[in-house]
């Protein structure tokens, strides 16, 4: 599946060999559960949680949704946390530097962004 060119180049250079065997066991369990959901005609629902919902959970939500599209996996990804905080500026900067497009949808203390990873896909809100 087509991503914006800079993101696709970034994905192409990822080194999956650097993932530890223990981590691969956990990830393989998650992949099997997602595959089972898809085989049953369901959309896998993935929710990434961190304490402040400003860094790790957003980053994981965006990358998981991007990779689901790339690998043609039927998934919808969310982020959440124990506190409502704004997206950390360095996370947004990093995503933009990789090639994502970020469109501000509001100018609140906790702004909403539309993050795009491909031209013909709905953005991640």
XYZ file of N, CA and C in Angstrom:
375
model
N 0.846 -1.186 0.000
C 0.000 0.000 0.000
C 0.887 1.243 0.000
N 0.433 2.243 -0.669
C 1.251 3.431 -0.884
C 1.193 4.398 0.302
N 2.358 4.741 0.795
C 2.516 5.773 1.820
C 3.150 6.978 1.144
N 3.183 8.117 1.832
C 3.969 9.226 1.314
C 5.403 8.717 1.135
N 6.056 9.141 0.077
C 7.371 8.615 -0.286
C 8.405 8.663 0.848
N 8.538 9.781 1.585
C 9.543 9.785 2.668
C 9.239 8.759 3.765
N 7.956 8.521 4.031
C 7.595 7.523 5.057
C 7.925 6.133 4.540
N 7.627 5.876 3.275
C 7.933 4.576 2.696
C 9.439 4.302 2.723
N 10.234 5.312 2.426
C 11.701 5.151 2.494
C 12.135 4.850 3.922
N 11.521 5.524 4.890
C 11.841 5.303 6.296
C 11.511 3.855 6.687
N 10.338 3.384 6.285
C 9.907 2.020 6.599
C 10.850 1.006 5.957
N 11.254 1.266 4.728
C 12.143 0.345 4.016
C 13.477 0.154 4.716
N 13.923 1.143 5.473
C 15.223 1.014 6.132
C 15.126 0.544 7.588
N 13.927 0.208 8.057
C 13.790 -0.316 9.418
C 14.501 -1.661 9.528
N 15.163 -1.888 10.651
C 15.930 -3.112 10.874
C 15.179 -4.014 11.846
N 14.319 -4.893 11.319
C 13.553 -5.781 12.194
C 14.436 -6.834 12.845
N 15.630 -7.053 12.311
C 16.554 -8.011 12.918
C 17.027 -7.538 14.291
N 16.899 -6.245 14.564
C 17.345 -5.715 15.851
C 16.327 -5.934 16.970
N 15.152 -6.462 16.648
C 14.132 -6.732 17.669
C 14.524 -8.007 18.405
N 14.521 -7.936 19.724
C 14.934 -9.097 20.521
C 13.949 -10.256 20.361
N 14.441 -11.456 20.605
C 13.608 -12.657 20.498
C 12.437 -12.589 21.479
N 12.679 -12.102 22.684
C 11.612 -12.001 23.688
C 10.522 -11.033 23.221
N 10.940 -9.929 22.641
C 9.967 -8.941 22.149
C 9.182 -9.505 20.971
N 9.864 -10.254 20.090
C 9.193 -10.862 18.947
C 8.105 -11.832 19.391
N 8.329 -12.559 20.497
C 7.298 -13.467 21.009
C 6.016 -12.696 21.354
N 6.171 -11.586 22.033
C 5.019 -10.765 22.410
C 4.343 -10.197 21.165
N 5.155 -9.672 20.252
C 4.607 -9.078 19.035
C 3.922 -10.113 18.156
N 4.460 -11.333 18.116
C 3.823 -12.392 17.339
C 2.456 -12.764 17.900
N 2.308 -12.745 19.220
C 0.995 -12.999 19.844
C -0.001 -11.918 19.432
N 0.436 -10.677 19.472
C -0.427 -9.562 19.067
C -0.797 -9.696 17.588
N 0.178 -10.005 16.749
C -0.078 -10.160 15.315
C -1.072 -11.286 15.058
N -0.958 -12.389 15.794
C -1.882 -13.513 15.626
C -3.308 -13.109 16.014
N -3.446 -12.341 17.087
C -4.775 -11.886 17.512
C -5.388 -10.942 16.474
N -4.574 -10.062 15.913
C -5.057 -9.138 14.876
C -5.461 -9.926 13.631
N -4.641 -10.901 13.249
C -4.943 -11.724 12.074
C -6.243 -12.499 12.283
N -6.440 -13.029 13.473
C -7.670 -13.768 13.764
C -8.885 -12.856 13.625
N -8.783 -11.635 14.154
C -9.881 -10.671 14.024
C -10.192 -10.425 12.545
N -9.150 -10.188 11.764
C -9.326 -9.936 10.327
C -9.909 -11.150 9.615
N -9.455 -12.363 9.976
C -9.985 -13.581 9.362
C -11.463 -13.775 9.660
N -11.922 -13.233 10.787
C -13.340 -13.303 11.160
C -14.139 -12.149 10.562
N -13.481 -11.346 9.722
C -14.165 -10.221 9.078
C -14.307 -9.010 9.977
N -13.541 -8.961 11.061
C -13.631 -7.859 12.023
C -12.451 -6.909 11.852
N -12.655 -5.699 12.310
C -11.582 -4.712 12.374
C -10.908 -4.836 13.731
N -9.610 -5.026 13.739
C -8.869 -5.073 15.002
C -8.880 -3.673 15.614
N -9.184 -3.597 16.884
C -9.215 -2.328 17.611
C -8.006 -2.297 18.542
N -7.069 -1.392 18.270
C -5.850 -1.297 19.077
C -5.841 0.028 19.819
N -5.689 -0.026 21.131
C -5.664 1.176 21.947
C -4.335 1.229 22.691
N -3.567 2.260 22.418
C -2.255 2.445 23.040
C -2.402 3.431 24.187
N -1.975 3.019 25.371
C -2.167 3.810 26.590
C -0.809 4.172 27.193
N -0.657 5.430 27.554
C 0.473 5.856 28.387
C -0.074 6.852 29.403
N 0.710 7.184 30.375
C 0.178 7.986 31.482
C -0.368 9.332 31.031
N 0.364 10.065 30.228
C -0.090 11.408 29.877
C -0.733 11.508 28.499
N -0.670 10.444 27.705
C -1.242 10.457 26.366
C -0.725 11.651 25.562
N 0.576 11.863 25.591
C 1.139 12.984 24.834
C 2.335 12.569 23.978
N 2.894 11.411 24.257
C 4.093 10.997 23.516
C 3.936 9.581 22.964
N 4.211 8.593 23.824
C 4.253 7.185 23.387
C 2.941 6.724 22.771
N 1.821 7.019 23.408
C 0.549 6.509 22.895
C 0.196 7.121 21.540
N 0.432 8.424 21.376
C 0.166 9.047 20.078
C 1.101 8.493 19.009
N 2.369 8.397 19.346
C 3.364 7.896 18.396
C 2.992 6.477 17.961
N 2.620 5.639 18.931
C 2.244 4.256 18.616
C 0.951 4.193 17.806
N -0.015 4.998 18.147
C -1.270 5.023 17.396
C -1.005 5.359 15.928
N -0.234 6.386 15.703
C 0.036 6.850 14.341
C 0.831 5.814 13.564
N 1.865 5.262 14.166
C 2.658 4.259 13.463
C 1.878 2.975 13.239
N 1.097 2.534 14.213
C 0.314 1.300 14.042
C -0.705 1.465 12.918
N -1.377 2.616 12.858
C -2.354 2.845 11.796
C -1.665 2.917 10.437
N -0.498 3.556 10.408
C 0.276 3.660 9.173
C 0.708 2.282 8.688
N 1.233 1.460 9.584
C 1.710 0.136 9.196
C 0.548 -0.806 8.871
N -0.584 -0.631 9.529
C -1.763 -1.432 9.172
C -2.143 -1.143 7.722
N -2.118 0.108 7.338
C -2.396 0.467 5.947
C -1.336 -0.133 5.026
N -0.088 0.012 5.383
C 1.023 -0.464 4.557
C 0.924 -1.968 4.300
N 0.550 -2.727 5.326
C 0.471 -4.182 5.210
C -0.948 -4.676 4.927
N -1.859 -3.757 4.616
C -3.242 -4.088 4.275
C -3.927 -4.897 5.383
N -3.775 -4.422 6.608
C -4.402 -5.024 7.783
C -5.582 -4.153 8.177
N -6.711 -4.779 8.469
C -7.913 -4.049 8.853
C -7.845 -3.748 10.354
N -7.439 -2.528 10.689
C -7.276 -2.141 12.092
C -7.649 -0.676 12.264
N -8.136 -0.360 13.446
C -8.353 1.033 13.812
C -7.602 1.255 15.117
N -6.756 2.275 15.132
C -5.858 2.500 16.259
C -6.235 3.771 17.012
N -6.121 3.701 18.314
C -6.464 4.799 19.208
C -5.306 5.058 20.163
N -5.339 6.210 20.814
C -4.408 6.469 21.912
C -5.202 7.003 23.088
N -4.691 6.723 24.267
C -5.351 7.195 25.476
C -4.349 7.269 26.610
N -4.790 7.850 27.712
C -3.919 7.963 28.871
C -4.702 8.276 30.119
N -4.003 8.377 31.218
C -4.650 8.665 32.493
C -4.872 10.161 32.690
N -4.255 10.979 31.836
C -4.436 12.427 31.878
C -4.697 12.931 30.465
N -5.452 14.007 30.353
C -5.661 14.652 29.051
C -4.614 15.743 28.889
N -3.642 15.479 28.035
C -2.586 16.467 27.789
C -2.399 16.623 26.286
N -1.796 17.715 25.903
C -1.566 18.008 24.486
C -0.462 17.126 23.915
N -0.526 16.919 22.616
C 0.525 16.203 21.912
C 1.847 16.934 22.135
N 2.845 16.203 22.562
C 4.154 16.794 22.835
C 4.725 17.341 21.524
N 5.184 18.589 21.501
C 5.650 19.213 20.250
C 6.739 18.430 19.521
N 7.650 17.784 20.251
C 8.726 17.021 19.604
C 8.173 15.792 18.870
N 7.078 15.219 19.367
C 6.452 14.094 18.671
C 5.922 14.576 17.321
N 5.230 15.690 17.325
C 4.714 16.251 16.075
C 5.859 16.605 15.127
N 6.890 17.226 15.660
C 8.061 17.596 14.848
C 8.716 16.356 14.238
N 8.861 15.295 15.030
C 9.468 14.056 14.548
C 8.641 13.447 13.422
N 7.331 13.391 13.610
C 6.451 12.837 12.578
C 6.556 13.635 11.278
N 6.562 14.935 11.382
C 6.676 15.796 10.198
C 8.028 15.574 9.516
N 9.101 15.461 10.313
C 10.436 15.237 9.749
C 10.534 13.898 9.018
N 9.765 12.909 9.450
C 9.763 11.601 8.792
C 8.982 11.673 7.477
N 7.983 12.565 7.398
C 7.213 12.698 6.164
C 5.713 12.720 6.338
N 5.238 12.644 7.575
C 3.806 12.752 7.829
C 3.364 14.199 7.609
N 2.118 14.376 7.248
C 1.545 15.720 7.161
C 0.668 15.934 8.385
N 0.802 17.076 9.015
C 0.013 17.407 10.202
C -0.785 18.675 9.916
N -2.098 18.552 10.032
C -2.992 19.676 9.779
C -3.683 20.024 11.094
N -3.425 21.210 11.643
C -4.114 21.575 12.888
C -5.604 21.780 12.620
N -6.427 21.172 13.462
C -7.881 21.316 13.340
C -8.464 22.235 14.393
N -7.666 22.522 15.416
C -8.114 23.446 16.464
C -6.892 24.136 17.049
N -7.137 25.224 17.764
C -6.059 25.990 18.380
C -6.297 26.099 19.876
N -6.710 24.996 20.462
C -6.999 24.927 21.897
C -5.710 24.643 22.672
N -5.753 24.699 24.003
C -4.577 24.281 24.785
C -4.201 22.816 24.513
N -5.193 21.994 24.167
C -4.965 20.608 23.770
C -5.455 20.477 22.324
N -4.646 20.949 21.354
C -5.115 21.021 19.966
C -5.359 19.646 19.345
N -6.195 19.632 18.342
C -6.495 18.425 17.574
C -5.797 18.548 16.230
N -5.177 17.456 15.797
C -4.474 17.418 14.517
C -5.046 16.314 13.645
N -4.994 16.520 12.349
C -5.229 15.470 11.371
C -3.847 15.086 10.847
N -3.460 13.854 11.064
C -2.148 13.370 10.651
C -2.338 12.458 9.443
N -1.686 12.815 8.348
C -1.804 12.031 7.116
C -0.504 11.293 6.818
N -0.656 10.019 6.388
C 0.480 9.189 6.018
C 0.431 8.773 4.549
N -0.708 9.007 3.901
C -0.887 8.641 2.495
C -1.894 9.595 1.879
N -1.760 9.793 0.583
C -2.587 10.798 -0.106
C -4.072 10.451 -0.108
N -4.416 9.185 -0.300
C -5.835 8.843 -0.473
C -6.442 8.152 0.741
N -5.839 8.297 1.894
C -6.364 7.717 3.136
C -6.887 8.811 4.054
N -7.894 8.464 4.844
C -8.391 9.398 5.841
C -7.270 9.680 6.846
N -7.180 10.911 7.328
C -6.136 11.202 8.320
C -6.467 10.573 9.678
N -5.445 10.449 10.482
C -5.604 10.019 11.867
C -5.901 11.273 12.674
N -6.968 11.278 13.411
C -7.357 12.455 14.205
C -6.897 12.243 15.637
